[in-house]
Structure formats: C-alpha cells, structure tokens
Short mmCIF file of C-alpha atoms in Angstrom, two decimals:
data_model
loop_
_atom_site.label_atom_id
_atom_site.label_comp_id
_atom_site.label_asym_id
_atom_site.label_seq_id
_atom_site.Cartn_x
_atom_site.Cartn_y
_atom_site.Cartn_z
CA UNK N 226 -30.00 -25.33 -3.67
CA UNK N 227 -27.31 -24.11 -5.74
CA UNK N 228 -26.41 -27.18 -8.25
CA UNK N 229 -22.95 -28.20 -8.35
CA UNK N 230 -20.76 -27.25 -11.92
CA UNK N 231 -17.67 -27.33 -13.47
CA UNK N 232 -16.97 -23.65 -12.45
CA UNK N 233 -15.60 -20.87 -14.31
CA UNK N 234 -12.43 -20.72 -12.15
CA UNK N 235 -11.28 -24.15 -13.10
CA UNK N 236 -11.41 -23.61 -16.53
CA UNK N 237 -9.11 -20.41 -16.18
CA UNK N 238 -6.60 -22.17 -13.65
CA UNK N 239 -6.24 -24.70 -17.11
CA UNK N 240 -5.84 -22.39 -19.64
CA UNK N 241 -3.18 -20.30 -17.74
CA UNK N 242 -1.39 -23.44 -17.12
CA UNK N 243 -0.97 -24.58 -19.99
CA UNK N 244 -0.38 -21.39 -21.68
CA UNK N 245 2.07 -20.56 -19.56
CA UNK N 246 3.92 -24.07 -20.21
CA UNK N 247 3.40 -23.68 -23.91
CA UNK N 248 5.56 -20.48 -23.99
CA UNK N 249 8.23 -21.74 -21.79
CA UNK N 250 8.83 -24.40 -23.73
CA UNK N 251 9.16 -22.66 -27.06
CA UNK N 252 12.63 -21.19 -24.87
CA UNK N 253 13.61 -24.72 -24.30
CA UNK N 254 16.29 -24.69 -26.93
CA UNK N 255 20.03 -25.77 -26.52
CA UNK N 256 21.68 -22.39 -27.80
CA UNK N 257 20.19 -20.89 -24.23
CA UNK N 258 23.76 -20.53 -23.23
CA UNK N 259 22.75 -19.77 -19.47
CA UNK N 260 19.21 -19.62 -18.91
CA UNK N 261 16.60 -18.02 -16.28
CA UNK N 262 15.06 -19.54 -13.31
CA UNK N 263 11.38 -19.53 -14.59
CA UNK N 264 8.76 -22.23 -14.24
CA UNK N 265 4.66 -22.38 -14.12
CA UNK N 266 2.87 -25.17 -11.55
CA UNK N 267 -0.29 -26.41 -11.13
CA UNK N 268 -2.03 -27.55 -8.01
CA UNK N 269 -4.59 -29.58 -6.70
CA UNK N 270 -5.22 -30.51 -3.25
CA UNK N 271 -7.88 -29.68 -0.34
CA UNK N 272 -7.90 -26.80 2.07
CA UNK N 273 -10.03 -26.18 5.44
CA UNK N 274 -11.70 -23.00 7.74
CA UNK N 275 -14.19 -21.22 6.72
CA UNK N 276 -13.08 -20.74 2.80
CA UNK N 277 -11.37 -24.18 1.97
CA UNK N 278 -12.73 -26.86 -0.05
CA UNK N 279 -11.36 -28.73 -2.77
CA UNK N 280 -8.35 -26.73 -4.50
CA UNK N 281 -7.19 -25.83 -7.97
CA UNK N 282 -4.45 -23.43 -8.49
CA UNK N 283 -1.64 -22.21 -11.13
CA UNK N 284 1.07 -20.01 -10.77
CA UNK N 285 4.14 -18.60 -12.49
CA UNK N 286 7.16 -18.54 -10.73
CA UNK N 287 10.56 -16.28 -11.52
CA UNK N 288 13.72 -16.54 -9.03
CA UNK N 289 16.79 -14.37 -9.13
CA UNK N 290 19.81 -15.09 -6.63
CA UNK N 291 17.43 -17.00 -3.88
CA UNK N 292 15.03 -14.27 -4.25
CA UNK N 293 11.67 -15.82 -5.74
CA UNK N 294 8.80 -13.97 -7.29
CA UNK N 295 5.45 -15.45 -7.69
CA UNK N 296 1.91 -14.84 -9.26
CA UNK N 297 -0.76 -17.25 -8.59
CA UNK N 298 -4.46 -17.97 -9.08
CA UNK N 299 -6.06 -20.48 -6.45
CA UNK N 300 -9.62 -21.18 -6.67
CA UNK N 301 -11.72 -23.94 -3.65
CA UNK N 302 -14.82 -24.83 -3.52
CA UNK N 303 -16.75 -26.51 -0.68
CA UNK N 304 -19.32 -29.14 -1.83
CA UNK N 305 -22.11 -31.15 -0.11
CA UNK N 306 -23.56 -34.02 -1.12
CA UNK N 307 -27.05 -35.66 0.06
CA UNK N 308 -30.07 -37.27 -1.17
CA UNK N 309 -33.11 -35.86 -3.03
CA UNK N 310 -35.46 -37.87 -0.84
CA UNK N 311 -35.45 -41.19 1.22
CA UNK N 312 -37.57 -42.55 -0.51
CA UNK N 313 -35.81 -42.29 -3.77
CA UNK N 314 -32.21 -42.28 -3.58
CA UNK N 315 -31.41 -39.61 -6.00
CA UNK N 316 -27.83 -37.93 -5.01
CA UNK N 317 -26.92 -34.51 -5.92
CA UNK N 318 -24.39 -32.23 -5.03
CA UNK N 319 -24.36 -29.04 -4.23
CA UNK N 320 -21.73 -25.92 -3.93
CA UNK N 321 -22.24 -24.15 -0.89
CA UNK N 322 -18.79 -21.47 -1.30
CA UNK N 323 -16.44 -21.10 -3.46
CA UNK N 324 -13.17 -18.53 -3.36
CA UNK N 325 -11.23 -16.96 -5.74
CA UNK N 326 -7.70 -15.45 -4.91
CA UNK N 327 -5.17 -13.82 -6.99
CA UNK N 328 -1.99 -13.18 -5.60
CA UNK N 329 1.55 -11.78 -6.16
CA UNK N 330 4.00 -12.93 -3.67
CA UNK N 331 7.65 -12.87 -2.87
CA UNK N 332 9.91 -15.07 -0.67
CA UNK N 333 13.32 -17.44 -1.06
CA UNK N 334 14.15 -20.49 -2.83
CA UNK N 335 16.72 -22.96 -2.10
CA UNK N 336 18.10 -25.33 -4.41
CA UNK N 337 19.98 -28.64 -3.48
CA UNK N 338 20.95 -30.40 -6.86
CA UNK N 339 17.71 -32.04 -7.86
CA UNK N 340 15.72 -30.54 -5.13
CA UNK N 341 14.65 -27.34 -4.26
CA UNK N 342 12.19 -25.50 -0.87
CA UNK N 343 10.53 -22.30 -1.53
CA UNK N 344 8.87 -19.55 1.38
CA UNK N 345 6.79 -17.08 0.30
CA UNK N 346 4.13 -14.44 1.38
CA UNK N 347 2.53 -11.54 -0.43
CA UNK N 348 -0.68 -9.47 -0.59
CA UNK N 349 -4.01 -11.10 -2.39
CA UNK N 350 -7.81 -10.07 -4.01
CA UNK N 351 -9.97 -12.40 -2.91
CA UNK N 352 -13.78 -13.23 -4.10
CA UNK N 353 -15.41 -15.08 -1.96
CA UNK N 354 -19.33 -16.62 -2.54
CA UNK N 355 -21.52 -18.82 -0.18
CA UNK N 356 -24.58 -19.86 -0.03
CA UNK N 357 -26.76 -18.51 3.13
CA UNK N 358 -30.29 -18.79 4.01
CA UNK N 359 -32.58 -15.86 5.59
CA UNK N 360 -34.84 -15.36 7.84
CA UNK N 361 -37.24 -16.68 5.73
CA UNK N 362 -35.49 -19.86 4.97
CA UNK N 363 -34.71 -18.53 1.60
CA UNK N 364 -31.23 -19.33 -0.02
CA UNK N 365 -29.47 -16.96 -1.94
CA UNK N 366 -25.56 -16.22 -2.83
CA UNK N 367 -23.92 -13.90 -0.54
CA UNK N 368 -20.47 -12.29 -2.78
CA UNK N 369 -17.89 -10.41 -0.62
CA UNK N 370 -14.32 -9.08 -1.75
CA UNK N 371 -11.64 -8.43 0.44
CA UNK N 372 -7.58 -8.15 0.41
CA UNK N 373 -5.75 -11.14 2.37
CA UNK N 374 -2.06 -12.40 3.28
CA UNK N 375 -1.54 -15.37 1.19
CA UNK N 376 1.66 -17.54 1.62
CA UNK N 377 3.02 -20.85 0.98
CA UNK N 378 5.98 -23.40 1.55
CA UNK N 379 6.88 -25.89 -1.34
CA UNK N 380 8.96 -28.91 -2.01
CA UNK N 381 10.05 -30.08 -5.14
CA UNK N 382 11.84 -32.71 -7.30
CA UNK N 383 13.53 -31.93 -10.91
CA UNK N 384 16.14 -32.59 -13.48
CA UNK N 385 19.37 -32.35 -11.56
CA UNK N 386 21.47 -32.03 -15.21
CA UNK N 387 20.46 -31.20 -19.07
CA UNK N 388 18.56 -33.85 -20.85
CA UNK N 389 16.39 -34.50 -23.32
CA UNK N 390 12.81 -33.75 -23.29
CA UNK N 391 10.68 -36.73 -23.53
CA UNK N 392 7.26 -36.67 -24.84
CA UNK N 393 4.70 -38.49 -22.85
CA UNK N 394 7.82 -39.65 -20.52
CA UNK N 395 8.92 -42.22 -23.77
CA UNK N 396 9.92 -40.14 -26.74
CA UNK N 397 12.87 -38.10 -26.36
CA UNK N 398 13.07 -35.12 -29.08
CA UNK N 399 15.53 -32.10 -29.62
CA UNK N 400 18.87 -31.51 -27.99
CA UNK N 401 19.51 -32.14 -23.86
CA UNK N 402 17.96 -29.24 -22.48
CA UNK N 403 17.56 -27.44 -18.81
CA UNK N 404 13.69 -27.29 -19.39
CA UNK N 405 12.27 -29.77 -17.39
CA UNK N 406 9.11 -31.19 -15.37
CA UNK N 407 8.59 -30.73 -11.86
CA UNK N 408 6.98 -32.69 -8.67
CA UNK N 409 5.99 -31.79 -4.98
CA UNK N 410 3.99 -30.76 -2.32
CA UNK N 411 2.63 -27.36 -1.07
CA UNK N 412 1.39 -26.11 2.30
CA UNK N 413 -0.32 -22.63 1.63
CA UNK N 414 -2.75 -20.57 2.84
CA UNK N 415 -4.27 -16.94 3.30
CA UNK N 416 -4.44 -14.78 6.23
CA UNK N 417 -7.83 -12.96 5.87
CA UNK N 418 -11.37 -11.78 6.27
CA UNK N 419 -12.11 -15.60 5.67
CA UNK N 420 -9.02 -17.82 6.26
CA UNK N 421 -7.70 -21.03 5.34
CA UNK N 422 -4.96 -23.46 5.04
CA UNK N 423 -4.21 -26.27 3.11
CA UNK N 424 -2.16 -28.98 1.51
CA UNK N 425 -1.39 -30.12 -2.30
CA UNK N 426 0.30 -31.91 -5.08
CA UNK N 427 2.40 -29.23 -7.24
CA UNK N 428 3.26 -30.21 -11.15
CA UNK N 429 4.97 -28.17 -13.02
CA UNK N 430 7.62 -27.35 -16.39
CA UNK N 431 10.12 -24.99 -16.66
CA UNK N 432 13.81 -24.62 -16.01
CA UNK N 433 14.32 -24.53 -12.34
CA UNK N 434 17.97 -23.97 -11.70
CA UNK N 435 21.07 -22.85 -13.75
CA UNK N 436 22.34 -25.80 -16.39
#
C-alpha cells in the first residue's frame, strides 16, 4: 500500500498563496488613488466522484467591469484508513488517488457593498494518480493526463470601505487602505475524463472592489 504523505501539491498550493498575498500587499499603500480589482484565495474543503477527496486549492483572481479572470491550482486526494492487523491495532493511512488541476478560467462577478458572487468556467490540465491492483493482486500507481471543464460559483464577505490593516486582526498599521481580507464559500468542480464536484471554505487578501 501506498503510505499516506504530506504531498508535493500541498506544499505548492502554500507557497503560491502566500506569495501571491505577499506581493499584493506591498500595493496596499494609500497614494493608490483608484486601485485594481485583484485578490489571491485559498481553499480547503472536500470534493466527491471518482477524483474528489480532501481539497486544497489557490488561485489568483483579476476582474475588470464584471468580467472576472481567474488562474487556479486545486489539488484532492482520497485517503483510506484501516488497521495493520486485528490483532494489533496499528492504524495507517493510505492514499489511494490524488489529482492535480491547473486551470485558467473566466466568468462574472457581482459586487453588493461588502459582498460579492462570482461564475466562472474555463479549460484545465489535469494529473490524475490512483492506486490499482492487477491481475495478480499487485498494486501499482496508474498516472493519466487529460484536459477538463473546470468551473466554480463563490460567495464572499469583505471590507465594504478603506481601513486600516490590522495585523493578526489587533494591530492596526499604515494608512486606511482598500486592501483587505476575504471570507466565503465555493461550489466548484471539473467536467472531465474523471469528474468531480465539491464544496469549500475560500480565504483570501486583496482589494476586491473600487475604494
């Protein structure tokens, strides 16, 4: 069996988070007379069908008008846990597929004061592994890529007006400013050799309307 691991995936879906954040808010400043709608997200939440499992994703996220461009990485994998024998309980856990997509989508945003709903579909690479057994009763890791039809449908909640940024929610530093965090939910999916659909918690920074 194929031992469960922090995989590689994860670690990228982090570091193009936060790297993303980082950058947008060295634009946070105050002389931004009238700044862009541009914010990065993170998500976590479970998915189902053949190629869900437990999700991790990040994305960057660029609207002009109530047009809305996207780029996102989403990575699941499906565990299964179990005992190494009855007679001694050892558990272990083991990864039997994982998936990673990335996509570049478009769609529409909508923003209501405080609040804003997004739509958006696009074209995906997708790399997809599982773990089959033969004819033999052999396991071994079966890799297939393939192009799919991702999409998603978001709700979230920001900074209706300027203010200052507050480190760790408590300190506030700088000058009131448009850059802001972000909270929600996501329904998304891809349409594909191996589908699936899911559901999420979305955190994000970034300035996500006009101050």
């Amino acid at each position: 069996m194929k031992k469960f691991c922090i995989t590689n995936y994860g670690f990228r879906i982090f570091y193009v988070f936060f790297f993303i954040c980082s950058c947008l808010q060295i634009t946070a400043q105050d002389s931004i007379k009238t700044n862009p709608i541009v914010y990065a997200d993170m998500l976590i939440g479970h998915s189902w069908m053949k190629a869900g499992g437990f999700t991790l994703g990040a994305g960057l996220h660029y609207q002009k008008n109530q047009h809305l461009f996207n780029i996102r990485f989403t990575g699941t994998v499906k565990l299964e846990s179990g005992f190494l024998s009855p007679i001694i309980p050892i558990p272990f856990v083991d990864e039997k597929s994982s998936l990673e997509e990335f996509s570049l989508l478009y769609g529409w945003r909508i923003i209501n004061g405080g609040m804003s709903h997004s739509y958006s579909f696009g074209i995906s690479h997708n790399k997809f592994r599982e773990v089959v057994v033969d004819d033999f009763n052999r396991e071994y890791t079966k890799t297939i890529k393939y192009v799919g039809v991702p999409f998603e449908a978001n709700i979230k909640w920001f900074n209706n007006e300027k203010r200052r940024y507050r480190i760790y929610f408590l300190i506030p530093v700088g000058k009131p400013t448009g850059f802001s965090r972000s909270i929600g939910a996501r329904f998304y999916g891809n349409i594909s050799k191996n589908s699936y659909f899911g559901l999420g918690m979305i955190y994000g920074f970034g300035f996500h309307k006009m101050y």
